[in-house]
Structure formats: C-alpha cells, structure tokens
Amino acid sequence: MASDGANGHSGVDTGKYIKWNAEGVEKIPPNEAEDIKAVADMINQMQQKQINNHRHCYSGTHARTQGIVKGKLIVKELPQHLAQTLFSKLAEYPIAMRYSTEPGDPGIDDRIPQPRGLGMKVFNVQGEMFDAGKDFPTQDIEFNNAPALELADAKTTREIFEIRIKYGDDKKDLYKQLEARDDTDLQKARDQLRNTHLESFRMYSQSAFRFGDYVVKYSLVPSGETQKKAHEETVDPDSHPNNILSQWLQEFYSKHDAEYLFQVQFLENLDEQPVEYAGTPWDDAKYPWQTVAKVIVPKQESFLPSRKTFWEEHIRLDPWHGLKTFQPLGSSNRLRRGVYPASAGFRHKMIARKEINVTSIDQIPDGGFVTG
C-alpha cells in the first residue's frame, strides 16, 4: 500500500475534494429498507444459533473478543482541509479499543484466517450528535483489517447472509454458492487474509464517512517498530493454540506501548471511488492517505475479564453514535443504522442486561468485578 510510512502523506488541499452533500455521493436504491429489515432478522437468527450452541448471546458480528485496551487519540495542529470534525482542533481524547474476530461465532479458532476488527470509543467529544448518541459525548469508530468490505451494500449483504445461514457449516457447499456469483473473489478474500499479530495490522474503515466538509475513508496504521516487526510472524495451525491471537496481544501489551497513525483518504472521483458500494478499495497511489492524529496505547493487561464482560454484555459500538460531521455514508452504513440496534436489542434481551452508554472512560473497568 502507498503511504504506509511513519509520516503518511503530508498533503495539501488539491481543490478536487468532493463535498459530502454533493449530488451523487449517496444514491439510495429501491427496496433498500426491505433488505435492511431482512438482514436484521437474519442477524437475530444467527444470534439465536449462538444461544443454541453456547447458551449465551453475543453481538451478531465480531463476537470473539481478543483484547480491550485504553489509550489516547492525539490531534495536533493541521492544515484547514484536515482540520475537520473530530480533528478540527488540538485535542487529546481518552479512548478504549476492542480487538475482535469478525464472524458471529465467539468460539471460532484463532488459527483460522478471518477478518479481524478493531472498535474504538472516543470520549470527551464535543459537537452536534446524531439523535442515537446525543446524550453522551462519545464517537464510535470501527476498523477492519480488510481494505474492502465484502458486504458491500444492503442488497449484497442480504444475499450473502442467506447463503451463509444455509451453507455456512459446509465450506465446500458455501464456496460452490459463492463461485456462482460475479463477486466471487471479493467474497473469498476474507478467508485469505494474513493471519498474524493483531496489533500489527493496518486497519481500515472500508466504507466512506463524512469528514466535515468532505468525504473520506479512514485507516489506522501501526507506526511502532515492534508492531511492524510482529507483522512478519504468522499463525502456525500445527503448533499454535486456538487462542494464539489473544495470547500474542497479551504478550505484546505486557511489554510494549502501541502507536498508530490515524489517516484519511479523500473522495475526489465518484467513478473511481464509489461511496454506495464498499467492495472497491480506493486507489491510494492516486488518492493518498494523510495523517490527522496519533494513537498511543500504553502497556497494560489486554484481557481483563471485567473489561471483556462489561463490553460484551453492556456496550454497543455504533458509528451512528457520534458527530453529525462524521456521518457514516453509503448503503453499508445505512444498513448498520438499522441492524446494529436490532442486534444489540436482541442480545440485551436474551442475556437480561441493560445497554450502558458510557460517558466516561472510567466506566470501563480496570479490574475487579462487573457491577453494571
């Protein structure tokens, strides 16, 4: 990938950046609402399978927690085109980050290559929020180690979930269904991702977001030398245990701080950088990444039982919990707006736990017993 260096692309405003509310940025297709409702129902069906298999209910995706850590997001002085939304002024925000494995099975083996996720909750955020999060000053941000999202829009998600529910227990039959599709390579890519240290991955938004006046995709780039070195090692299915990724993460954070660069990639050409379809990466040679902030996570215990339990049972990470100037865009994000509340509502009902919208990082436990 271009612009993976420690400094990213310094960047100036090219004058070609497309405004977030320009014609054509979002085009809502017919029947999308029906697709979203169908996906929400299927997510709940997958969660019922969790209950059947594990006698517990988790989120519909990213069910396997690999670690949860606390750190800070540091914004320094930026040129005007980068000084947008969350990054509009000098600031140091407390953050909590959860590393996860994407599928909805909390027992999935770490030795199986799969997409890995990272969810970030940013605290002490000021500005006009969407109604869902207007009462708590946080910004939720999601990342994935795959640059493109195979669930590229609501219609595709509905089709793929139908296939996974029917054939997901038999990879041969599943692949037979996927190979009949036009996007076979995109759908299979999730099983071919590099299986390595979680703290060493470059993480992507996959979908597009409003960025103040503009539109971007965002990325979190490991900048610590130890993190970058760790990327050279991969999981060995024959010698490593089934929880190797959590073990590696614990070992790393017991000895090292983590450092990341938060970078953005601007929308300049809707033909080459689709917003509605999240299955196409934006060419970073033509549309380079630019650094807007730094993330520092000090060494700590990354697998505290109290944090894991509190997060899994009480917290919902949702990109629609945040600033209007950081609005999620495109079909996959409109899907999230409908599906995430449905998934969280079912989960909290089935485990008899209340959703807690934390307003301070101190509410996320540092040890002891969960009291929420």
mmCIF file of C-alpha atoms in Angstrom:
data_model
loop_
_atom_site.group_PDB
_atom_site.id
_atom_site.type_symbol
_atom_site.label_atom_id
_atom_site.label_comp_id
_atom_site.label_asym_id
_atom_site.label_seq_id
_atom_site.Cartn_x
_atom_site.Cartn_y
_atom_site.Cartn_z
ATOM 1 C CA MET A 1 0.000 0.000 0.000
ATOM 2 C CA ALA A 2 1.141 3.534 -0.633
ATOM 3 C CA SER A 3 1.703 5.975 2.217
ATOM 4 C CA ASP A 4 2.377 3.311 4.836
ATOM 5 C CA GLY A 5 5.374 5.206 6.195
ATOM 6 C CA ALA A 6 5.545 6.723 9.648
ATOM 7 C CA ASN A 7 4.632 10.183 8.435
ATOM 8 C CA GLY A 8 1.982 9.303 5.867
ATOM 9 C CA HIS A 9 1.317 11.821 3.090
ATOM 10 C CA SER A 10 1.733 15.410 4.279
ATOM 11 C CA GLY A 11 -0.821 16.599 1.750
ATOM 12 C CA VAL A 12 -2.320 19.878 0.648
ATOM 13 C CA ASP A 13 -5.855 20.617 -0.421
ATOM 14 C CA THR A 14 -5.906 19.774 -4.124
ATOM 15 C CA GLY A 15 -9.144 21.641 -4.693
ATOM 16 C CA LYS A 16 -10.626 18.416 -6.079
ATOM 17 C CA TYR A 17 -12.107 17.093 -2.854
ATOM 18 C CA ILE A 18 -15.821 16.381 -3.243
ATOM 19 C CA LYS A 19 -18.181 17.888 -0.674
ATOM 20 C CA TRP A 20 -20.101 15.412 1.463
ATOM 21 C CA ASN A 21 -23.510 16.719 0.341
ATOM 22 C CA ALA A 22 -22.665 16.956 -3.369
ATOM 23 C CA GLU A 23 -25.045 15.366 -5.855
ATOM 24 C CA GLY A 24 -24.313 11.675 -6.407
ATOM 25 C CA VAL A 25 -22.384 11.000 -3.217
ATOM 26 C CA GLU A 26 -25.292 8.956 -1.867
ATOM 27 C CA LYS A 27 -27.931 7.268 -4.041
ATOM 28 C CA ILE A 28 -30.432 5.204 -2.073
ATOM 29 C CA PRO A 29 -31.615 2.281 -4.229
ATOM 30 C CA PRO A 30 -35.208 0.987 -4.265
ATOM 31 C CA ASN A 31 -36.060 -1.755 -1.785
ATOM 32 C CA GLU A 32 -33.091 -0.966 0.481
ATOM 33 C CA ALA A 33 -35.332 -0.684 3.550
ATOM 34 C CA GLU A 34 -36.659 -4.204 2.904
ATOM 35 C CA ASP A 35 -33.112 -5.525 2.527
ATOM 36 C CA ILE A 36 -32.066 -3.914 5.807
ATOM 37 C CA LYS A 37 -35.038 -5.401 7.655
ATOM 38 C CA ALA A 38 -34.260 -8.847 6.233
ATOM 39 C CA VAL A 39 -30.613 -8.583 7.313
ATOM 40 C CA ALA A 40 -31.626 -7.523 10.839
ATOM 41 C CA ASP A 41 -33.865 -10.582 11.069
ATOM 42 C CA MET A 42 -31.032 -12.840 9.876
ATOM 43 C CA ILE A 43 -28.607 -11.325 12.388
ATOM 44 C CA ASN A 44 -31.054 -12.216 15.150
ATOM 45 C CA GLN A 45 -31.296 -15.716 13.674
ATOM 46 C CA MET A 46 -27.503 -16.020 13.888
ATOM 47 C CA GLN A 47 -27.632 -14.811 17.482
ATOM 48 C CA GLN A 48 -30.198 -17.481 18.294
ATOM 49 C CA LYS A 49 -27.680 -20.007 16.983
ATOM 50 C CA GLN A 50 -25.158 -18.598 19.474
ATOM 51 C CA ILE A 51 -27.635 -19.283 22.255
ATOM 52 C CA ASN A 52 -28.244 -22.812 20.979
ATOM 53 C CA ASN A 53 -24.501 -23.546 20.804
ATOM 54 C CA HIS A 54 -23.091 -21.541 23.734
ATOM 55 C CA ARG A 55 -26.098 -20.834 25.968
ATOM 56 C CA HIS A 56 -25.196 -17.139 25.722
ATOM 57 C CA CYS A 57 -25.856 -14.334 23.263
ATOM 58 C CA TYR A 58 -23.228 -12.057 21.732
ATOM 59 C CA SER A 59 -23.255 -9.355 19.075
ATOM 60 C CA GLY A 60 -24.261 -10.535 15.609
ATOM 61 C CA THR A 61 -20.751 -9.949 14.261
ATOM 62 C CA HIS A 62 -17.346 -9.506 15.925
ATOM 63 C CA ALA A 63 -18.428 -11.903 18.655
ATOM 64 C CA ARG A 64 -14.930 -13.074 19.674
ATOM 65 C CA THR A 65 -13.162 -10.569 21.912
ATOM 66 C CA GLN A 66 -9.383 -10.728 21.540
ATOM 67 C CA GLY A 67 -8.500 -7.887 23.897
ATOM 68 C CA ILE A 68 -9.588 -4.484 25.206
ATOM 69 C CA VAL A 69 -7.166 -1.645 25.959
ATOM 70 C CA LYS A 70 -7.217 2.029 26.912
ATOM 71 C CA GLY A 71 -5.175 4.820 25.391
ATOM 72 C CA LYS A 72 -5.433 8.270 23.845
ATOM 73 C CA LEU A 73 -6.052 9.891 20.471
ATOM 74 C CA ILE A 74 -3.850 12.952 19.979
ATOM 75 C CA VAL A 75 -4.726 15.667 17.447
ATOM 76 C CA LYS A 76 -2.141 18.333 16.704
ATOM 77 C CA GLU A 77 -2.337 21.441 14.515
ATOM 78 C CA LEU A 78 -3.468 20.575 10.998
ATOM 79 C CA PRO A 79 -3.951 22.394 7.679
ATOM 80 C CA GLN A 80 -7.507 23.536 7.055
ATOM 81 C CA HIS A 81 -8.605 20.648 4.831
ATOM 82 C CA LEU A 82 -7.536 18.146 7.513
ATOM 83 C CA ALA A 83 -8.834 20.136 10.495
ATOM 84 C CA GLN A 84 -12.338 18.697 10.195
ATOM 85 C CA THR A 85 -14.926 17.133 12.529
ATOM 86 C CA LEU A 86 -13.223 15.234 15.404
ATOM 87 C CA PHE A 87 -9.857 16.576 14.235
ATOM 88 C CA SER A 88 -10.848 20.250 13.943
ATOM 89 C CA LYS A 89 -8.736 21.445 16.868
ATOM 90 C CA LEU A 90 -5.836 20.467 19.098
ATOM 91 C CA ALA A 91 -7.097 17.767 21.458
ATOM 92 C CA GLU A 92 -6.190 14.690 23.429
ATOM 93 C CA TYR A 93 -9.103 12.261 23.708
ATOM 94 C CA PRO A 94 -9.251 9.209 26.014
ATOM 95 C CA ILE A 95 -10.063 6.083 24.006
ATOM 96 C CA ALA A 96 -10.945 2.441 24.602
ATOM 97 C CA MET A 97 -10.255 -0.104 21.847
ATOM 98 C CA ARG A 98 -11.552 -3.654 21.441
ATOM 99 C CA TYR A 99 -9.720 -6.104 19.179
ATOM 100 C CA SER A 100 -12.011 -8.802 17.776
ATOM 101 C CA THR A 101 -12.525 -11.506 15.186
ATOM 102 C CA GLU A 102 -15.320 -10.623 12.786
ATOM 103 C CA PRO A 103 -17.682 -13.616 12.462
ATOM 104 C CA GLY A 104 -20.567 -14.107 14.849
ATOM 105 C CA ASP A 105 -19.130 -17.249 16.449
ATOM 106 C CA PRO A 106 -17.353 -16.418 19.732
ATOM 107 C CA GLY A 107 -15.664 -19.824 19.681
ATOM 108 C CA ILE A 108 -14.030 -19.525 16.255
ATOM 109 C CA ASP A 109 -10.444 -20.814 16.288
ATOM 110 C CA ASP A 110 -7.726 -18.147 16.032
ATOM 111 C CA ARG A 111 -5.787 -20.438 13.684
ATOM 112 C CA ILE A 112 -8.461 -19.978 11.004
ATOM 113 C CA PRO A 113 -7.700 -16.920 8.822
ATOM 114 C CA GLN A 114 -10.585 -14.477 9.178
ATOM 115 C CA PRO A 115 -11.150 -10.711 9.134
ATOM 116 C CA ARG A 116 -10.062 -9.027 12.361
ATOM 117 C CA GLY A 117 -11.798 -5.969 13.726
ATOM 118 C CA LEU A 118 -10.971 -3.082 15.980
ATOM 119 C CA GLY A 119 -13.597 -0.895 17.624
ATOM 120 C CA MET A 120 -12.661 2.450 19.134
ATOM 121 C CA LYS A 121 -14.753 4.507 21.547
ATOM 122 C CA VAL A 122 -13.537 8.126 21.806
ATOM 123 C CA PHE A 123 -14.510 10.111 24.917
ATOM 124 C CA ASN A 124 -14.956 13.822 25.721
ATOM 125 C CA VAL A 125 -16.167 14.628 22.203
ATOM 126 C CA GLN A 126 -17.965 17.928 21.712
ATOM 127 C CA GLY A 127 -20.328 18.888 18.902
ATOM 128 C CA GLU A 128 -23.738 18.161 17.413
ATOM 129 C CA MET A 129 -24.500 14.453 17.686
ATOM 130 C CA PHE A 130 -26.981 12.173 15.942
ATOM 131 C CA ASP A 131 -30.104 11.527 17.984
ATOM 132 C CA ALA A 132 -28.995 7.988 18.906
ATOM 133 C CA GLY A 133 -25.986 9.376 20.763
ATOM 134 C CA LYS A 134 -26.990 12.923 21.621
ATOM 135 C CA ASP A 135 -26.914 12.345 25.377
ATOM 136 C CA PHE A 136 -23.345 11.060 25.645
ATOM 137 C CA PRO A 137 -20.167 12.777 24.363
ATOM 138 C CA THR A 138 -18.537 9.872 22.559
ATOM 139 C CA GLN A 139 -17.579 8.991 18.993
ATOM 140 C CA ASP A 140 -17.632 5.336 17.959
ATOM 141 C CA ILE A 141 -15.201 4.315 15.199
ATOM 142 C CA GLU A 142 -14.918 0.889 13.542
ATOM 143 C CA PHE A 143 -11.996 -0.685 11.687
ATOM 144 C CA ASN A 144 -11.299 -3.936 9.836
ATOM 145 C CA ASN A 145 -8.031 -5.378 8.523
ATOM 146 C CA ALA A 146 -9.560 -5.946 5.066
ATOM 147 C CA PRO A 147 -9.463 -2.769 2.925
ATOM 148 C CA ALA A 148 -12.699 -3.707 1.130
ATOM 149 C CA LEU A 149 -15.998 -4.869 2.616
ATOM 150 C CA GLU A 150 -17.496 -7.976 1.002
ATOM 151 C CA LEU A 151 -20.890 -6.978 2.441
ATOM 152 C CA ALA A 152 -20.608 -4.089 0.043
ATOM 153 C CA ASP A 153 -24.187 -2.804 0.215
ATOM 154 C CA ALA A 154 -27.519 -3.810 1.741
ATOM 155 C CA LYS A 155 -28.588 -5.961 -1.236
ATOM 156 C CA THR A 156 -25.290 -7.871 -1.273
ATOM 157 C CA THR A 157 -25.406 -8.343 2.498
ATOM 158 C CA ARG A 158 -28.869 -9.865 2.299
ATOM 159 C CA GLU A 159 -27.756 -12.276 -0.418
ATOM 160 C CA ILE A 160 -24.558 -13.309 1.374
ATOM 161 C CA PHE A 161 -26.235 -13.785 4.737
ATOM 162 C CA GLU A 162 -28.851 -16.009 3.125
ATOM 163 C CA ILE A 163 -26.020 -18.129 1.692
ATOM 164 C CA ARG A 164 -24.077 -18.232 4.956
ATOM 165 C CA ILE A 165 -27.104 -19.269 7.006
ATOM 166 C CA LYS A 166 -27.942 -22.090 4.590
ATOM 167 C CA TYR A 167 -24.438 -23.309 3.694
ATOM 168 C CA GLY A 168 -22.120 -21.831 6.319
ATOM 169 C CA ASP A 169 -21.499 -25.139 8.106
ATOM 170 C CA ASP A 170 -20.029 -26.729 4.972
ATOM 171 C CA LYS A 171 -17.230 -24.774 3.301
ATOM 172 C CA LYS A 172 -17.411 -26.837 0.111
ATOM 173 C CA ASP A 173 -21.095 -26.064 -0.385
ATOM 174 C CA LEU A 174 -20.555 -22.447 0.685
ATOM 175 C CA TYR A 175 -17.821 -21.941 -1.900
ATOM 176 C CA LYS A 176 -19.965 -23.564 -4.569
ATOM 177 C CA GLN A 177 -22.577 -20.872 -3.949
ATOM 178 C CA LEU A 178 -20.005 -18.064 -3.844
ATOM 179 C CA GLU A 179 -18.364 -19.241 -7.072
ATOM 180 C CA ALA A 180 -21.671 -18.765 -8.864
ATOM 181 C CA ARG A 181 -21.558 -15.040 -8.063
ATOM 182 C CA ASP A 182 -19.941 -12.211 -10.011
ATOM 183 C CA ASP A 183 -18.079 -11.052 -6.875
ATOM 184 C CA THR A 184 -16.532 -14.435 -6.025
ATOM 185 C CA ASP A 185 -13.025 -13.068 -5.446
ATOM 186 C CA LEU A 186 -14.307 -10.386 -3.063
ATOM 187 C CA GLN A 187 -16.345 -12.934 -1.092
ATOM 188 C CA LYS A 188 -13.445 -15.392 -0.797
ATOM 189 C CA ALA A 189 -10.884 -12.742 0.158
ATOM 190 C CA ARG A 190 -11.929 -12.870 3.842
ATOM 191 C CA ASP A 191 -10.555 -16.442 4.080
ATOM 192 C CA GLN A 192 -7.193 -15.457 2.598
ATOM 193 C CA LEU A 193 -6.209 -12.595 4.893
ATOM 194 C CA ARG A 194 -2.823 -12.754 6.561
ATOM 195 C CA ASN A 195 -3.131 -14.359 9.996
ATOM 196 C CA THR A 196 -0.726 -12.513 12.250
ATOM 197 C CA HIS A 197 -0.404 -10.311 15.350
ATOM 198 C CA LEU A 198 -3.476 -8.149 15.880
ATOM 199 C CA GLU A 199 -1.502 -5.071 16.939
ATOM 200 C CA SER A 200 0.461 -5.259 13.662
ATOM 201 C CA PHE A 201 -2.454 -4.918 11.232
ATOM 202 C CA ARG A 202 -3.259 -1.837 9.265
ATOM 203 C CA MET A 203 -6.964 -1.284 9.908
ATOM 204 C CA TYR A 204 -9.488 0.296 7.511
ATOM 205 C CA SER A 205 -12.928 1.887 7.685
ATOM 206 C CA GLN A 206 -13.835 0.023 4.446
ATOM 207 C CA SER A 207 -16.826 2.344 3.945
ATOM 208 C CA ALA A 208 -16.964 6.113 3.473
ATOM 209 C CA PHE A 209 -17.687 8.817 6.052
ATOM 210 C CA ARG A 210 -18.405 12.500 6.092
ATOM 211 C CA PHE A 211 -15.306 14.400 7.152
ATOM 212 C CA GLY A 212 -16.587 17.873 7.970
ATOM 213 C CA ASP A 213 -16.933 19.477 4.540
ATOM 214 C CA TYR A 214 -15.638 16.432 2.666
ATOM 215 C CA VAL A 215 -15.813 12.627 2.350
ATOM 216 C CA VAL A 216 -13.093 10.182 3.405
ATOM 217 C CA LYS A 217 -12.244 6.643 4.199
ATOM 218 C CA TYR A 218 -10.028 6.324 7.263
ATOM 219 C CA SER A 219 -7.282 3.989 8.393
ATOM 220 C CA LEU A 220 -5.241 3.155 11.486
ATOM 221 C CA VAL A 221 -1.592 2.450 10.665
ATOM 222 C CA PRO A 222 0.815 0.748 13.117
ATOM 223 C CA SER A 223 3.814 3.065 13.494
ATOM 224 C CA GLY A 224 5.687 1.415 16.365
ATOM 225 C CA GLU A 225 8.731 -0.564 15.253
ATOM 226 C CA THR A 226 7.848 -3.558 17.443
ATOM 227 C CA GLN A 227 4.363 -3.667 15.945
ATOM 228 C CA LYS A 228 5.698 -3.551 12.388
ATOM 229 C CA LYS A 229 8.230 -6.281 13.146
ATOM 230 C CA ALA A 230 5.484 -8.513 14.579
ATOM 231 C CA HIS A 231 3.721 -8.492 11.212
ATOM 232 C CA GLU A 232 6.432 -10.797 9.856
ATOM 233 C CA GLU A 233 5.218 -13.701 12.035
ATOM 234 C CA THR A 234 2.136 -15.693 11.048
ATOM 235 C CA VAL A 235 -0.014 -18.204 12.876
ATOM 236 C CA ASP A 236 1.085 -21.836 12.531
ATOM 237 C CA PRO A 237 -2.027 -24.057 12.610
ATOM 238 C CA ASP A 238 0.067 -27.075 13.631
ATOM 239 C CA SER A 239 1.902 -25.601 16.622
ATOM 240 C CA HIS A 240 -0.091 -22.655 17.955
ATOM 241 C CA PRO A 241 -3.099 -22.941 20.327
ATOM 242 C CA ASN A 242 -6.610 -21.916 19.304
ATOM 243 C CA ASN A 243 -6.361 -18.652 21.291
ATOM 244 C CA ILE A 244 -2.954 -17.621 19.940
ATOM 245 C CA LEU A 245 -4.081 -14.129 18.850
ATOM 246 C CA SER A 246 -5.243 -13.179 22.336
ATOM 247 C CA GLN A 247 -2.037 -14.657 23.781
ATOM 248 C CA TRP A 248 0.129 -12.668 21.388
ATOM 249 C CA LEU A 249 -1.799 -9.486 22.155
ATOM 250 C CA GLN A 250 -1.335 -10.016 25.910
ATOM 251 C CA GLU A 251 2.376 -10.653 25.445
ATOM 252 C CA PHE A 252 2.780 -7.505 23.352
ATOM 253 C CA TYR A 253 0.924 -5.178 25.711
ATOM 254 C CA SER A 254 2.683 -6.631 28.760
ATOM 255 C CA LYS A 255 5.988 -5.270 27.412
ATOM 256 C CA HIS A 256 5.268 -2.554 24.844
ATOM 257 C CA ASP A 257 3.268 0.568 24.069
ATOM 258 C CA ALA A 258 1.356 0.596 20.782
ATOM 259 C CA GLU A 259 1.473 3.535 18.389
ATOM 260 C CA TYR A 260 -0.743 4.164 15.386
ATOM 261 C CA LEU A 261 -1.274 6.933 12.858
ATOM 262 C CA PHE A 262 -4.885 7.857 12.097
ATOM 263 C CA GLN A 263 -5.052 8.626 8.375
ATOM 264 C CA VAL A 264 -7.742 9.711 5.916
ATOM 265 C CA GLN A 265 -8.177 9.311 2.172
ATOM 266 C CA PHE A 266 -10.285 11.959 0.424
ATOM 267 C CA LEU A 267 -13.025 11.383 -2.125
ATOM 268 C CA GLU A 268 -12.101 13.051 -5.422
ATOM 269 C CA ASN A 269 -13.717 10.919 -8.149
ATOM 270 C CA LEU A 270 -17.039 9.126 -7.663
ATOM 271 C CA ASP A 271 -16.456 6.879 -10.677
ATOM 272 C CA GLU A 272 -13.204 5.537 -9.226
ATOM 273 C CA GLN A 273 -14.099 5.914 -5.529
ATOM 274 C CA PRO A 274 -17.642 4.612 -5.040
ATOM 275 C CA VAL A 275 -19.415 5.561 -1.826
ATOM 276 C CA GLU A 276 -22.512 3.379 -2.193
ATOM 277 C CA TYR A 277 -20.518 0.201 -2.905
ATOM 278 C CA ALA A 278 -17.937 -0.585 -0.199
ATOM 279 C CA GLY A 279 -16.413 -3.559 -2.020
ATOM 280 C CA THR A 280 -13.968 -1.425 -4.019
ATOM 281 C CA PRO A 281 -10.837 -0.043 -2.306
ATOM 282 C CA TRP A 282 -9.886 3.492 -3.261
ATOM 283 C CA ASP A 283 -6.550 3.590 -5.105
ATOM 284 C CA ASP A 284 -4.095 5.018 -2.578
ATOM 285 C CA ALA A 285 -1.496 5.771 -5.242
ATOM 286 C CA LYS A 286 -3.917 8.223 -6.869
ATOM 287 C CA TYR A 287 -5.702 9.261 -3.668
ATOM 288 C CA PRO A 288 -3.030 9.140 -0.942
ATOM 289 C CA TRP A 289 -3.512 8.805 2.795
ATOM 290 C CA GLN A 290 -2.957 11.840 5.013
ATOM 291 C CA THR A 291 -2.285 11.744 8.746
ATOM 292 C CA VAL A 292 -4.685 13.599 11.066
ATOM 293 C CA ALA A 293 -3.881 12.150 14.511
ATOM 294 C CA LYS A 294 -1.806 9.728 16.518
ATOM 295 C CA VAL A 295 -2.980 6.923 18.805
ATOM 296 C CA ILE A 296 -0.909 5.916 21.835
ATOM 297 C CA VAL A 297 -1.798 2.849 23.904
ATOM 298 C CA PRO A 298 0.480 2.255 26.918
ATOM 299 C CA LYS A 299 1.456 -1.236 28.018
ATOM 300 C CA GLN A 300 -1.248 -2.881 30.127
ATOM 301 C CA GLU A 301 -3.191 -6.103 30.637
ATOM 302 C CA SER A 302 -5.158 -6.526 27.409
ATOM 303 C CA PHE A 303 -7.504 -9.329 28.503
ATOM 304 C CA LEU A 304 -9.047 -8.224 31.779
ATOM 305 C CA PRO A 305 -12.129 -10.399 32.481
ATOM 306 C CA SER A 306 -14.027 -7.404 33.886
ATOM 307 C CA ARG A 307 -13.493 -5.338 30.728
ATOM 308 C CA LYS A 308 -14.394 -8.226 28.445
ATOM 309 C CA THR A 309 -17.584 -8.970 30.367
ATOM 310 C CA PHE A 310 -18.632 -5.329 30.664
ATOM 311 C CA TRP A 311 -18.058 -4.630 26.970
ATOM 312 C CA GLU A 312 -19.736 -7.783 25.688
ATOM 313 C CA GLU A 313 -22.763 -7.527 27.957
ATOM 314 C CA HIS A 314 -23.424 -3.788 28.172
ATOM 315 C CA ILE A 315 -21.730 -1.802 25.389
ATOM 316 C CA ARG A 316 -22.829 -1.235 21.804
ATOM 317 C CA LEU A 317 -20.287 0.187 19.385
ATOM 318 C CA ASP A 318 -22.152 2.034 16.642
ATOM 319 C CA PRO A 319 -20.788 4.563 14.099
ATOM 320 C CA TRP A 320 -24.151 6.357 14.310
ATOM 321 C CA HIS A 321 -23.242 7.199 17.912
ATOM 322 C CA GLY A 322 -21.202 10.294 17.217
ATOM 323 C CA LEU A 323 -20.830 13.605 15.443
ATOM 324 C CA LYS A 324 -23.035 14.632 12.549
ATOM 325 C CA THR A 325 -19.861 15.934 10.904
ATOM 326 C CA PHE A 326 -18.544 12.335 10.948
ATOM 327 C CA GLN A 327 -21.689 10.859 9.378
ATOM 328 C CA PRO A 328 -21.474 7.305 8.017
ATOM 329 C CA LEU A 329 -22.215 7.304 4.269
ATOM 330 C CA GLY A 330 -23.339 4.730 1.732
ATOM 331 C CA SER A 331 -25.507 1.639 1.750
ATOM 332 C CA SER A 332 -23.396 -0.466 4.138
ATOM 333 C CA ASN A 333 -23.573 2.301 6.730
ATOM 334 C CA ARG A 334 -27.305 2.839 6.316
ATOM 335 C CA LEU A 335 -27.548 -0.906 6.887
ATOM 336 C CA ARG A 336 -25.656 -0.537 10.168
ATOM 337 C CA ARG A 337 -28.085 2.141 11.278
ATOM 338 C CA GLY A 338 -30.889 -0.412 11.141
ATOM 339 C CA VAL A 339 -29.079 -3.628 12.016
ATOM 340 C CA TYR A 340 -26.933 -2.596 14.991
ATOM 341 C CA PRO A 341 -29.842 -1.567 17.242
ATOM 342 C CA ALA A 342 -31.674 -4.784 16.320
ATOM 343 C CA SER A 343 -28.639 -6.902 17.168
ATOM 344 C CA ALA A 344 -27.986 -5.073 20.446
ATOM 345 C CA GLY A 345 -31.643 -5.176 21.433
ATOM 346 C CA PHE A 346 -31.862 -8.932 20.925
ATOM 347 C CA ARG A 347 -28.571 -9.524 22.756
ATOM 348 C CA HIS A 348 -29.536 -7.477 25.801
ATOM 349 C CA LYS A 349 -32.970 -9.065 25.948
ATOM 350 C CA MET A 350 -31.567 -12.603 25.832
ATOM 351 C CA ILE A 351 -28.871 -12.029 28.468
ATOM 352 C CA ALA A 352 -31.100 -9.785 30.623
ATOM 353 C CA ARG A 353 -28.588 -6.946 30.676
ATOM 354 C CA LYS A 354 -29.104 -3.236 30.099
ATOM 355 C CA GLU A 355 -27.273 -1.362 27.376
ATOM 356 C CA ILE A 356 -24.932 1.162 29.034
ATOM 357 C CA ASN A 357 -23.939 4.216 27.020
ATOM 358 C CA VAL A 358 -20.746 5.101 28.829
ATOM 359 C CA THR A 359 -19.929 8.807 29.085
ATOM 360 C CA SER A 360 -16.503 8.462 30.723
ATOM 361 C CA ILE A 361 -13.639 6.070 30.080
ATOM 362 C CA ASP A 362 -13.562 5.439 33.844
ATOM 363 C CA GLN A 363 -16.826 3.496 33.486
ATOM 364 C CA ILE A 364 -14.950 0.791 31.582
ATOM 365 C CA PRO A 365 -13.448 -1.415 34.313
ATOM 366 C CA ASP A 366 -9.754 -1.674 35.102
ATOM 367 C CA GLY A 367 -10.219 -4.835 37.163
ATOM 368 C CA GLY A 368 -12.362 -6.312 39.903
ATOM 369 C CA PHE A 369 -15.957 -7.397 39.352
ATOM 370 C CA VAL A 370 -18.522 -6.089 36.883
ATOM 371 C CA THR A 371 -21.240 -4.118 38.632
ATOM 372 C CA GLY A 372 -23.218 -2.772 35.672
#
